Coordinates of C-alpha atoms and ligand atoms in Angstrom, one line a residue:
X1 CA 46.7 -12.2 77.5
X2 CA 44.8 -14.9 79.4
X3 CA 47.0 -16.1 82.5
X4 CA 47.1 -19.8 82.9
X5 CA 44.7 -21.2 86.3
X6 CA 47.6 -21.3 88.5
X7 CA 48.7 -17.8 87.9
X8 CA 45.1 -16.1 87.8
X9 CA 45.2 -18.0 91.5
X10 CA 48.4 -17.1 92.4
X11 CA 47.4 -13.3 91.5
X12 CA 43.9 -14.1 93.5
X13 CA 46.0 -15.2 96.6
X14 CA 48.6 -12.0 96.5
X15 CA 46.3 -9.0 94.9
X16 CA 43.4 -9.2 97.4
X17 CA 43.7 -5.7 97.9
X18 CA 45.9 -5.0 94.8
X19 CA 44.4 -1.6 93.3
X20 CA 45.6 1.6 91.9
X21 CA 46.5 4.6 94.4
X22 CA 46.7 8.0 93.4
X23 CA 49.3 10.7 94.5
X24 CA 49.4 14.6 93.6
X25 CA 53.3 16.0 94.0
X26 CA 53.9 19.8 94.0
X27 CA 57.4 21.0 93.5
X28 CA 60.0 23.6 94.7
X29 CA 60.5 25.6 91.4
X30 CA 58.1 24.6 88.5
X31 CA 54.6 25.5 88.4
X32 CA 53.2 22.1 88.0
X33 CA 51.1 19.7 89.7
X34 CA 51.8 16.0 89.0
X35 CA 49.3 13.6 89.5
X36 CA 51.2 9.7 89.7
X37 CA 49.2 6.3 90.3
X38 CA 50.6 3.3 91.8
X39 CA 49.7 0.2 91.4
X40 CA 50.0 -2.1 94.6
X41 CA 49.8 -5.1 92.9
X42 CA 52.7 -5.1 89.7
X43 CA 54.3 -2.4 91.8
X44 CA 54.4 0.4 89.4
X45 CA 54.6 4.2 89.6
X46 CA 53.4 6.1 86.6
X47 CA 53.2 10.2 85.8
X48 CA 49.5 10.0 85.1
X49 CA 49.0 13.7 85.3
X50 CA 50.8 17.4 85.1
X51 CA 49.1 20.6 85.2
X52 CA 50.0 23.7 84.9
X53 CA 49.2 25.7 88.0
X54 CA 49.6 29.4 89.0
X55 CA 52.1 28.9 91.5
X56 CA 54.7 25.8 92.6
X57 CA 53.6 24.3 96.1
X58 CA 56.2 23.8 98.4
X59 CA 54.1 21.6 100.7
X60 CA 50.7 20.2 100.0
X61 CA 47.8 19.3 101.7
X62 CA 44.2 18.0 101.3
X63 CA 41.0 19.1 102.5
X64 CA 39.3 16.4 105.8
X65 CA 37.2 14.9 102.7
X66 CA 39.7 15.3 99.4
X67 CA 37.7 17.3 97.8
X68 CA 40.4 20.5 98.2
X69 CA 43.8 20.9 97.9
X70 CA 45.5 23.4 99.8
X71 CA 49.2 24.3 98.4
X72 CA 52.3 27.0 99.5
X73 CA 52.5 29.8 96.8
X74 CA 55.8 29.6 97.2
X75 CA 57.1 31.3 93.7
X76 CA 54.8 34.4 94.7
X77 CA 56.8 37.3 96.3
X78 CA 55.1 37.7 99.3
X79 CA 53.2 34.3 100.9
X80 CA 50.5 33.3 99.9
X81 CA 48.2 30.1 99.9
X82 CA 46.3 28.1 97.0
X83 CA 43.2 26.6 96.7
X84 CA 42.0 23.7 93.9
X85 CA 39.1 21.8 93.8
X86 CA 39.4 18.2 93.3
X87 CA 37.0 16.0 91.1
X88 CA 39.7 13.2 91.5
X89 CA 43.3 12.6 91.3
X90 CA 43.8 14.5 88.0
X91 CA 40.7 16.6 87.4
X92 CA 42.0 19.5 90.0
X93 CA 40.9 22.8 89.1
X94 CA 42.5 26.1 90.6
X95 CA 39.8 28.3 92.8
X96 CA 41.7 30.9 94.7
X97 CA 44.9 32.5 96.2
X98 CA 44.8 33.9 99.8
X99 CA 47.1 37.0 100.5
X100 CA 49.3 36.0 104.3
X101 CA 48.3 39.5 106.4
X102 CA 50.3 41.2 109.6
X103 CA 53.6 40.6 110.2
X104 CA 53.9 37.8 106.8
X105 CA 54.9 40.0 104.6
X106 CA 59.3 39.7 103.0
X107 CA 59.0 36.1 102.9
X108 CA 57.7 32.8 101.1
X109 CA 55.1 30.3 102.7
X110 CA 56.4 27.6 103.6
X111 CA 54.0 25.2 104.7
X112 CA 50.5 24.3 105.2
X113 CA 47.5 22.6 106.9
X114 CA 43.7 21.7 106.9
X115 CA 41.9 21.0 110.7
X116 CA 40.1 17.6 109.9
X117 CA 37.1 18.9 112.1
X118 CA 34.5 21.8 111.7
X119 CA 35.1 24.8 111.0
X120 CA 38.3 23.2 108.6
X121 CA 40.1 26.2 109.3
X122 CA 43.7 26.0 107.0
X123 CA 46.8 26.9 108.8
X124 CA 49.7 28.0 106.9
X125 CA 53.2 29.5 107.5
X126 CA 56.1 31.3 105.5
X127 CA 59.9 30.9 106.3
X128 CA 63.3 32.9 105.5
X129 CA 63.2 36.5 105.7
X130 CA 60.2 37.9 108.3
X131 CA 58.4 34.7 109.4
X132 CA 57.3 34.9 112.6
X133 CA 54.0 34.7 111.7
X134 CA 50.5 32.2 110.7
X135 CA 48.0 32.5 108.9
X136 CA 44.6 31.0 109.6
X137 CA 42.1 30.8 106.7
X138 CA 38.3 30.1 106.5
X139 CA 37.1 27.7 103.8
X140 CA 33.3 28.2 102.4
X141 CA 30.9 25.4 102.8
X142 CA 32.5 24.0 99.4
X143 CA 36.4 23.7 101.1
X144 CA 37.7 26.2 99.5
X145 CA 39.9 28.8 101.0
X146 CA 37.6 32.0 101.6
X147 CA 39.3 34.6 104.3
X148 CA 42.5 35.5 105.9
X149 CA 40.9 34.9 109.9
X150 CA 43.8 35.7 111.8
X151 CA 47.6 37.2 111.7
X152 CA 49.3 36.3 114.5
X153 CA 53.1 36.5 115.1
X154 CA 55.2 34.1 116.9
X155 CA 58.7 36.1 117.9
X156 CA 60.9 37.9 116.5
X157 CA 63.8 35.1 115.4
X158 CA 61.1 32.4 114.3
X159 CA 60.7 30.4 111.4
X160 CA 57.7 27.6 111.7
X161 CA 58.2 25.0 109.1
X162 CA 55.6 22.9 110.3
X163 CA 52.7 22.6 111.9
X164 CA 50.4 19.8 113.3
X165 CA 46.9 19.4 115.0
X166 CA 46.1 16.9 117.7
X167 CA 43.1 14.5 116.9
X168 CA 40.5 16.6 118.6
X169 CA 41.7 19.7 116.5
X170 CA 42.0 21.5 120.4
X171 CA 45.2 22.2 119.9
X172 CA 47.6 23.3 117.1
X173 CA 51.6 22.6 117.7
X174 CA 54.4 24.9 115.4
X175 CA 57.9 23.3 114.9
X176 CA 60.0 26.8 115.1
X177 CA 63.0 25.5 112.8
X178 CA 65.5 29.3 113.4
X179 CA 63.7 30.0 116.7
X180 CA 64.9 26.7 118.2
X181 CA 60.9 26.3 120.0
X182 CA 58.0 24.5 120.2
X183 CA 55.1 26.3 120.0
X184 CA 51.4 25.2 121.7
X185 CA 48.0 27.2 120.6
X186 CA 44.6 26.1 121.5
X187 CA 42.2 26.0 118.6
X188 CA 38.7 27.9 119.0
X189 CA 36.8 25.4 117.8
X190 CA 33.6 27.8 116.2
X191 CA 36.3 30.1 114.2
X192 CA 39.7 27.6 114.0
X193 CA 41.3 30.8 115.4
X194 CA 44.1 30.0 117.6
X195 CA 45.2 31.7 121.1
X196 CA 48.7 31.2 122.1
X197 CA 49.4 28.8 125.3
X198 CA 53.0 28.2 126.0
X199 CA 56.7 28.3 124.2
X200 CA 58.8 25.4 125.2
X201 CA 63.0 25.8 124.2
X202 CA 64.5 22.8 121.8
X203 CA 65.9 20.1 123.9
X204 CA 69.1 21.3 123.1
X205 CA 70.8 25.0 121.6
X206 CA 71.2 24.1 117.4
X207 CA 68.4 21.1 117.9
X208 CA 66.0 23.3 115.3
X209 CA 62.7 21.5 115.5
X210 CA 61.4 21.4 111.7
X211 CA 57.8 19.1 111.4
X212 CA 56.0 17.7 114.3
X213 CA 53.4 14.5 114.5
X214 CA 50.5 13.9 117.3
X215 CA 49.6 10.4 118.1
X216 CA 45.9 10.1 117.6
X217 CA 45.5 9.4 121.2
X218 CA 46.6 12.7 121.9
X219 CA 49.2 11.5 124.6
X220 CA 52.7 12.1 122.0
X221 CA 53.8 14.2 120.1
X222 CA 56.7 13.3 117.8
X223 CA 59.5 16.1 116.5
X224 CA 62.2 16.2 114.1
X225 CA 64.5 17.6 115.3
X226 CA 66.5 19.6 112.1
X227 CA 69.8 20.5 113.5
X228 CA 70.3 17.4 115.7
X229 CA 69.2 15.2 113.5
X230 CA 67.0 13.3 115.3
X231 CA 63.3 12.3 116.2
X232 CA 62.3 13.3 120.1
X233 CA 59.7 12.4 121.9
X234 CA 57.5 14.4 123.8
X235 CA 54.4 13.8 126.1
X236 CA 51.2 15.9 126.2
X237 CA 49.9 17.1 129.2
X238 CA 46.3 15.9 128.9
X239 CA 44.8 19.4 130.9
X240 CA 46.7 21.9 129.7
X241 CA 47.6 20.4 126.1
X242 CA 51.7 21.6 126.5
X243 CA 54.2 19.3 125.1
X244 CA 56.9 18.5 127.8
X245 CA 60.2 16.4 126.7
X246 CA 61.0 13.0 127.4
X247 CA 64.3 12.7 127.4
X248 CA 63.5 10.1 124.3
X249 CA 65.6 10.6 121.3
X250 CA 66.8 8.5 118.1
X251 CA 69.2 9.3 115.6
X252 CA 68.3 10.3 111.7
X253 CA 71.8 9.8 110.6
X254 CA 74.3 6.9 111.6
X255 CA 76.6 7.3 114.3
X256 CA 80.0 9.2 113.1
X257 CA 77.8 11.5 110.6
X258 CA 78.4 14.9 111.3
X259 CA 75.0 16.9 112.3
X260 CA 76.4 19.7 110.2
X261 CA 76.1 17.2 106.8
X262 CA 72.8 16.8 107.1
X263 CA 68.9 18.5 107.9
X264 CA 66.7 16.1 109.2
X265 CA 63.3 16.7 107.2
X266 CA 60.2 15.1 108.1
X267 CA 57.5 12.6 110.7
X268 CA 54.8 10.9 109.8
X269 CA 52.3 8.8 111.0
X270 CA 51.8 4.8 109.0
X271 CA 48.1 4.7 108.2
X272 CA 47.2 2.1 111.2
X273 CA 49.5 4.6 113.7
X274 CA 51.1 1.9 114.9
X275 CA 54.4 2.7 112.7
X276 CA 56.1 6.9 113.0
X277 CA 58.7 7.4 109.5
X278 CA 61.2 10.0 109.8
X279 CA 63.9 11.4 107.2
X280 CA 66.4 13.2 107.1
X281 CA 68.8 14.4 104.3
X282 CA 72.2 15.2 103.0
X283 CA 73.0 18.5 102.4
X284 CA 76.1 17.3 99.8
X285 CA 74.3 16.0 97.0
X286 CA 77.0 13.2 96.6
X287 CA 75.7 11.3 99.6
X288 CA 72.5 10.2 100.9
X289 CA 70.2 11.1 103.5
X290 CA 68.3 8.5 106.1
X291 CA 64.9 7.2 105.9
X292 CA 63.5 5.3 109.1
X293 CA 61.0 4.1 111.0
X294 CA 59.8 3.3 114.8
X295 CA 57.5 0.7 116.2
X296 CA 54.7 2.5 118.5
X297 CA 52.9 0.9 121.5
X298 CA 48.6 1.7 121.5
X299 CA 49.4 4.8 123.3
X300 CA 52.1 6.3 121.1
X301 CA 55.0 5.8 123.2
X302 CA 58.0 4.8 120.6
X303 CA 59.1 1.5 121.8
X304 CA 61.9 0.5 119.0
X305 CA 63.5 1.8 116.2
X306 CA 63.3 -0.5 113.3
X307 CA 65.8 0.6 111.4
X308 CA 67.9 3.3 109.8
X309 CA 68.2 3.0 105.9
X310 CA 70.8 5.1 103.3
X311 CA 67.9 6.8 101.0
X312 CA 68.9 6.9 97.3
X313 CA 69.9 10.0 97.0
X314 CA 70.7 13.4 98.9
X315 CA 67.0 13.9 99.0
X316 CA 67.8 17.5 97.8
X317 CA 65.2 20.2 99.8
X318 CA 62.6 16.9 100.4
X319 CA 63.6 13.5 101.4
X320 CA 59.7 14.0 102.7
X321 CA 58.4 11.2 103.4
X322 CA 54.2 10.5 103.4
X323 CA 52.8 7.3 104.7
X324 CA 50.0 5.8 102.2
X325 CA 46.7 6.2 103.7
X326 CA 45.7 2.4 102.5
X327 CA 48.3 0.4 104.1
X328 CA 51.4 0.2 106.5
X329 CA 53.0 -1.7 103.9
X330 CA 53.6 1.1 101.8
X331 CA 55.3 5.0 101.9
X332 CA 56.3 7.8 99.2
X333 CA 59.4 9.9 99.8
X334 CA 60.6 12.5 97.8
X335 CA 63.7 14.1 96.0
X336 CA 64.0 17.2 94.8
X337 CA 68.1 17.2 94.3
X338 CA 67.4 14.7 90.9
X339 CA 63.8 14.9 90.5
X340 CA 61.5 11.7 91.2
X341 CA 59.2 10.3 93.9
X342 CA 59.8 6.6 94.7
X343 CA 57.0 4.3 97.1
X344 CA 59.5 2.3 99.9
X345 CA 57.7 -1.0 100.8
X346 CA 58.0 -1.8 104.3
X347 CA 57.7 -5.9 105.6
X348 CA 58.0 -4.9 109.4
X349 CA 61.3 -4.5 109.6
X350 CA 63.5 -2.5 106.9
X351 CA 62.3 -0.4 104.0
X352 CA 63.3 -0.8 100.1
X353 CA 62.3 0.8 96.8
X354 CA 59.8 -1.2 95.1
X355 CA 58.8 1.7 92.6
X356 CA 60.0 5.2 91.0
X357 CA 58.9 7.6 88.7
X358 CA 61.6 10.5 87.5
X359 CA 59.7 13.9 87.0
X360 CA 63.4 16.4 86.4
X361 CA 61.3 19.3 86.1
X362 CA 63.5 22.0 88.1
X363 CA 62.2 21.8 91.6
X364 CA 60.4 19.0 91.6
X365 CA 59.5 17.3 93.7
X366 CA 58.4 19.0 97.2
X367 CA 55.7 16.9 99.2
X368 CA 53.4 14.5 98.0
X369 CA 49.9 13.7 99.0
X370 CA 48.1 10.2 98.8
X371 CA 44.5 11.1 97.4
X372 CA 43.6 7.8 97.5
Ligands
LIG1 C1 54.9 19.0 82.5 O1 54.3 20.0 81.8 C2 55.2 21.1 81.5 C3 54.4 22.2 80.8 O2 53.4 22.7 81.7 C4 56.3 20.6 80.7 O3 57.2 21.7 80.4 C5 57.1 19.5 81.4 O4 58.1 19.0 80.5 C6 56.1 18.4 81.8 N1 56.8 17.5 82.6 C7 56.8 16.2 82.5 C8 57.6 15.4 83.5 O5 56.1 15.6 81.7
LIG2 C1 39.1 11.8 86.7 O1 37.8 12.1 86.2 C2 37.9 12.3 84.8 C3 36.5 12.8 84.3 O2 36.2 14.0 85.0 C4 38.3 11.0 84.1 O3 38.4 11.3 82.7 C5 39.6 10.6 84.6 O4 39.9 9.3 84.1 C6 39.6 10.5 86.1 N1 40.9 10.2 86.6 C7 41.2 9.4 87.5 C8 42.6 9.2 87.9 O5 40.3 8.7 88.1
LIG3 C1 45.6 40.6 108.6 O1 46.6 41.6 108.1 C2 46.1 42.3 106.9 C3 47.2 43.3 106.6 O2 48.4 42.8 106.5 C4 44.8 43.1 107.2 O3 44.4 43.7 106.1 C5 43.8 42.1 107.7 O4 42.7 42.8 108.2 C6 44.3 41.3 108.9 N1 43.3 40.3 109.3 C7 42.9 40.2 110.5 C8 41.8 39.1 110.6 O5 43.3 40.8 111.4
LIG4 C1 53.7 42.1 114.6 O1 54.9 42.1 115.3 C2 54.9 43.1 116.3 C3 56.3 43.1 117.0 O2 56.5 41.8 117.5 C4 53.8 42.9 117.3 O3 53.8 44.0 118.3 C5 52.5 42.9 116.6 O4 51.4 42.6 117.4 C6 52.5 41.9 115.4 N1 51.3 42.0 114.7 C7 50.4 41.0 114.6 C8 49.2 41.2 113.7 O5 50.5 39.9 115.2
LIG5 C1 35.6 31.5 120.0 O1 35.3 32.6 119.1 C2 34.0 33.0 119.2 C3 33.7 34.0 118.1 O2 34.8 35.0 118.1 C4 33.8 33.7 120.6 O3 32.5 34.1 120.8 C5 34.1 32.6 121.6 O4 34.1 33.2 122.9 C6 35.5 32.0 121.4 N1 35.7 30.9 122.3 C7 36.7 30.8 123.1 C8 36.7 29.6 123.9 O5 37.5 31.7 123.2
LIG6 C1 68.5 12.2 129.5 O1 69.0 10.9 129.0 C2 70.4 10.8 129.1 C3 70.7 9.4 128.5 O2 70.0 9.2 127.4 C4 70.9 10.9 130.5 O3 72.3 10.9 130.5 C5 70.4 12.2 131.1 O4 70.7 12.3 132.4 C6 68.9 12.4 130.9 N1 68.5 13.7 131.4 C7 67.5 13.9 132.2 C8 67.2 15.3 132.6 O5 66.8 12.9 132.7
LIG7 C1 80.6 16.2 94.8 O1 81.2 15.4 93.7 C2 81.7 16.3 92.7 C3 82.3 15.3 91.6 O2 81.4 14.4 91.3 C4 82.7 17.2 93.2 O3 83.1 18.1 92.2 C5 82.1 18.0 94.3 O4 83.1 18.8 94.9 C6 81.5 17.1 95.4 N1 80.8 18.0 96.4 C7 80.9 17.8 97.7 C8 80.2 18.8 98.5 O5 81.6 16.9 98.2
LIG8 C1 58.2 4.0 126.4 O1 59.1 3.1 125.7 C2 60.4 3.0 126.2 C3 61.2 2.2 125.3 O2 61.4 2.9 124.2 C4 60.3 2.5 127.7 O3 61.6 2.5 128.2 C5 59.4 3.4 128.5 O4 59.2 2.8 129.7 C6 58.0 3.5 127.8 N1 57.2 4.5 128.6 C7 55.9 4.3 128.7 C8 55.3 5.5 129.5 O5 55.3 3.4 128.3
LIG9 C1 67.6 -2.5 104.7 O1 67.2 -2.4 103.3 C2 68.2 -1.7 102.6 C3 67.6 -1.6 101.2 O2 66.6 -0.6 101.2 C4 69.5 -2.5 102.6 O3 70.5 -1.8 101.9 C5 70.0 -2.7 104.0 O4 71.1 -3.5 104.1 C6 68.8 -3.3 104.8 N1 69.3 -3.2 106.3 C7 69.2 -4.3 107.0 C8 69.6 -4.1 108.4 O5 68.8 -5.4 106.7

C-alpha cells in the first residue's frame, strides 16, 4: 500500500528512529527461550522466536558485547548456569552448563550476571534451601562460560537474589533477600574473583533487600527493598566502596497497602541513567502490583518520584521490569501469574501499555533482555 505524501511525511516526522528491537524472555517453568521484536514506530510486540532449551532461565543476562547469553538453570536440581551463543536475536545456540561448587549445593540458582569489563567474569547465585553462596565463572575468549573460579559463602541465613557491579567493575554489591543484608566485595580485576569487604544490616528488621542498581557514576546505589516495599537509597563511599544508607526511601505500593500483600521485585536503570524503574508485585493474583519510576540528578541522587502506576496484573513471580537500551521512552515488564511481556511507554511523567504479547506457556515469563 502506497501512503498518500502527507502520511509518508507525517510517518518521516514521527519514525525518525522508528525501528525494530529485539527481546529474548526466559521463563519460571518451561524450557523455552522466546525471542519477541518490537516495533517502535506502529508499536507492536510480536513472539518472533521460541526455542527449546535444556533448562528454563529464571533470570537472564547478556554477555558486555551480545554475543552470549548467560541464564539460571533453574529446573536443574542442584544450580547450575547456562551459556548460548548468540548470532542475533533468534539464532541462539546452547554451548554449556556450569555445575555451582562449595557450599551451592540443595538449592536452585536464582540469578545471574556478566562484568562488562575484562576478564567478563559471570556472577551467579541460587536461593531457597542452602544459598549462602556465589559462584564466579570464567568465560573463554569466545564469552562463553568456561570454569567454576570461585565458591564463596555469604552466612549462614542468606539468600542473594541479586547482584550488581559498579561501572568500574571494582566492586560487586549482593541484595541478601532472607539474610535482611547488603553485601560489598571488591572485584580482582585479572581473575573477576571477589574478596569480601563489609556486611551492612537492611535499614529496617523484615526490609529484605531483593535487586540492587549502581549509578554509573559510582556515587548511588539503589535497593529494593522486598519486604518493605520500597526503593532506598544509598551512597557509596568513594575509598572504601561500602554502601551506607541515606535515610532516602519511596514507597512501591500506595499508602494503606499492607507490606504483607505485596514483594517488591525489581530497579533498573533508563538507558540515558537519568530515569531508575522499580516494581513491585501482588502476591494475590486478584490485584495488581506497582510499577514506577524516579527522576535522577547527573550524580544519581533520586530527586522525585514520578509516579506510582497499578500494573496490569499481579505480576505473578516477575513484574521485572528492564529498561530498553535504545531509549528512555520505552520499558518491558514482565508477568509470569498470566503469561505475557508488555513494553510501558513513558512521556516524562506516567507510564502506560502501548504493546503486549501473551506467551501462557507455564512459567513464563521470568526476565527479559533487550538484545537490541
Ligand atoms: C513454544 O514451543 C513449545 C515447544 O518447544 C510449545 O509447546 C509451545 O506451545 C510454544 N509456545 C508458544 C507461545 O508458541
Ligand atoms: C538471525 O539470523 C538468521 C540467519 O542466521 C536470519 O535468518 C534471521 O532472520 C535473523 N533474525 C533476526 C531477528 O535478525
Ligand atoms: C568449588 O567447589 C567444588 C565442589 O563443590 C570443587 O570441586 C571446586 O574445586 C571448587 N572450586 C574452587 C575454585 O574452589
Ligand atoms: C561453607 O560454609 C562453611 C560454614 O559457614 C564455611 O566454613 C566454609 O568456608 C564454606 N565453604 C566455602 C567454599 O565457602
Ligand atoms: C588478583 O589475583 C591474582 C591471581 O590470583 C593475584 O596474583 C593478585 O594478587 C590478585 N590481586 C589482588 C589485588 O588481590
Ligand atoms: C530518617 O528520616 C525520617 C523521616 O523520613 C526521620 O524521622 C528520621 O529521624 C531519620 N533518621 C535518621 C537517622 O536521620
Ligand atoms: C481471588 O478471587 C477468586 C475468585 O475470582 C477467589 O476464589 C479467591 O479466593 C481470591 N483470592 C484471594 C487471595 O483473594
Ligand atoms: C538529593 O535529593 C533530595 C531530594 O530527593 C534532596 O533533598 C537532597 O538534598 C539531595 N542530596 C544531594 C546530595 O544532592
Ligand atoms: C498514569 O497512567 C495510568 C495508565 O497507565 C493511569 O491509569 C493513571 O491514572 C495515570 N496516573 C496519573 C497520575 O496520571
Amino acid at each position: 500500500m502506497r501512503a498518500s505524501p502527507s502520511l509518508a511525511l507525517l510517518a518521516a516526522l514521527s519514525t525518525v528512529n522508528a525501528d525494530l528491537h529485539h527481546l529474548i524472555v526466559g521463563t519460571f517453568g518451561t524450557e523455552n527461550l522466546y525471542t519477541l521484536e518490537f516495533d517502535d514506530s506502529a508499536l507492536t510486540l510480536n513472539l518472533i522466536g521460541n526455542l527449546s532449551v535444556p533448562d528454563a532461565s529464571s533470570w537472564l543476562a547478556l554477555s558486555h558485547d551480545k554475543k552470549n547469553l548467560y541464564g539460571t538453570a533453574y529446573s536443574a536440581a542442584s544450580p547450575a548456569f547456562v551459556s548460548y551463543a548468540l548470532g542475533n536475536a533468534t539464532d541462539i545456540t546452547y554451548s554449556t552448563t556450569i555445575q555451582s561448587g562449595g557450599n551451592c549445593t540443595s538449592s536452585k540458582a536464582i540469578f545471574v550476571m556478566a562484568a562488562t569489563e575484562s576478564p567478563y567474569a559471570v556472577y551467579g547465585s541460587p536461593f531457597s534451601g542452602t544459598a549462602d553462596c556465589g559462584s564466579v565463572m570464567s568465560v573463554d575468549e569466545n564469552g562463553v562460560l568456561s570454569e567454576l573460579i570461585q565458591n564463596y559463602t555469604y552466612k549462614s541465613t542468606s539468600g542473594v537474589h541479586g547482584m550488581a557491579l559498579n561501572a568500574e567493575n571494582s566492586f560487586l554489591y549482593s541484595a541478601d533477600d532472607t539474610g535482611n543484608t547488603l553485601w560489598t566485595h571488591s572485584v580482582n580485576k585479572t581473575t573477576g574473583e571477589l574478596t569480601y569487604v563489609a556486611s551492612l544490616d537492611g535499614p529496617v528488621t523484615g526490609a529484605d533487600p531483593r535487586h540492587v542498581a549502581v549509578h554509573p557514576e559510582g556515587q548511588y546505589l539503589y535497593v529494593i527493598l522486598e519486604g518493605a516495599n520500597e526503593l532506598a537509597q544509598y551512597s557509596i563511599d568513594q575509598s572504601t566502596g561500602i554502601p551506607s544508607f541515606d535515610n532516602v526511601t519511596f514507597p512501591l505500593i500506595p499508602s494503606g497497602e499492607a507490606d504483607s500483600d505485596y514483594w517488591s521485585d525489581e530497579v533498573a536503570l533508563s538507558f540515558s541513567n537519568t530515569y531508575l524503574w522499580a516494581t513491585s508485585r501482588s502476591r494475590s493474583t486478584n490485584t495488581t502490583g506497582y510499577i514506577s519510576a524516579f527522576s535522577l540528578s547527573s550524580t544519581g541522587n533520586i530527586t522525585s518520584q514520578l509516579f506510582l502506576t497499578p500494573t496490569t496484573n499481579s505480576g505473578g513471580t516477575a513484574n521485572s521490569v528492564a529498561p530498553s537500551t535504545f531509549s528512555d521512552k520505552y520499558v518491558a515488564l514482565t508477568d509470569s501469574s498470566l503469561g505475557f511481556v508488555e513494553i510501558w511507554g513513558f512521556e516524562g511523567t506516567n507510564a502506560s501499555v502501548v504493546a503486549r504479547v501473551d506467551i501462557e506457556d507455564g512459567g513464563c515469563c521470568a526476565n527479559a533482555v533487550w538484545y537490541s
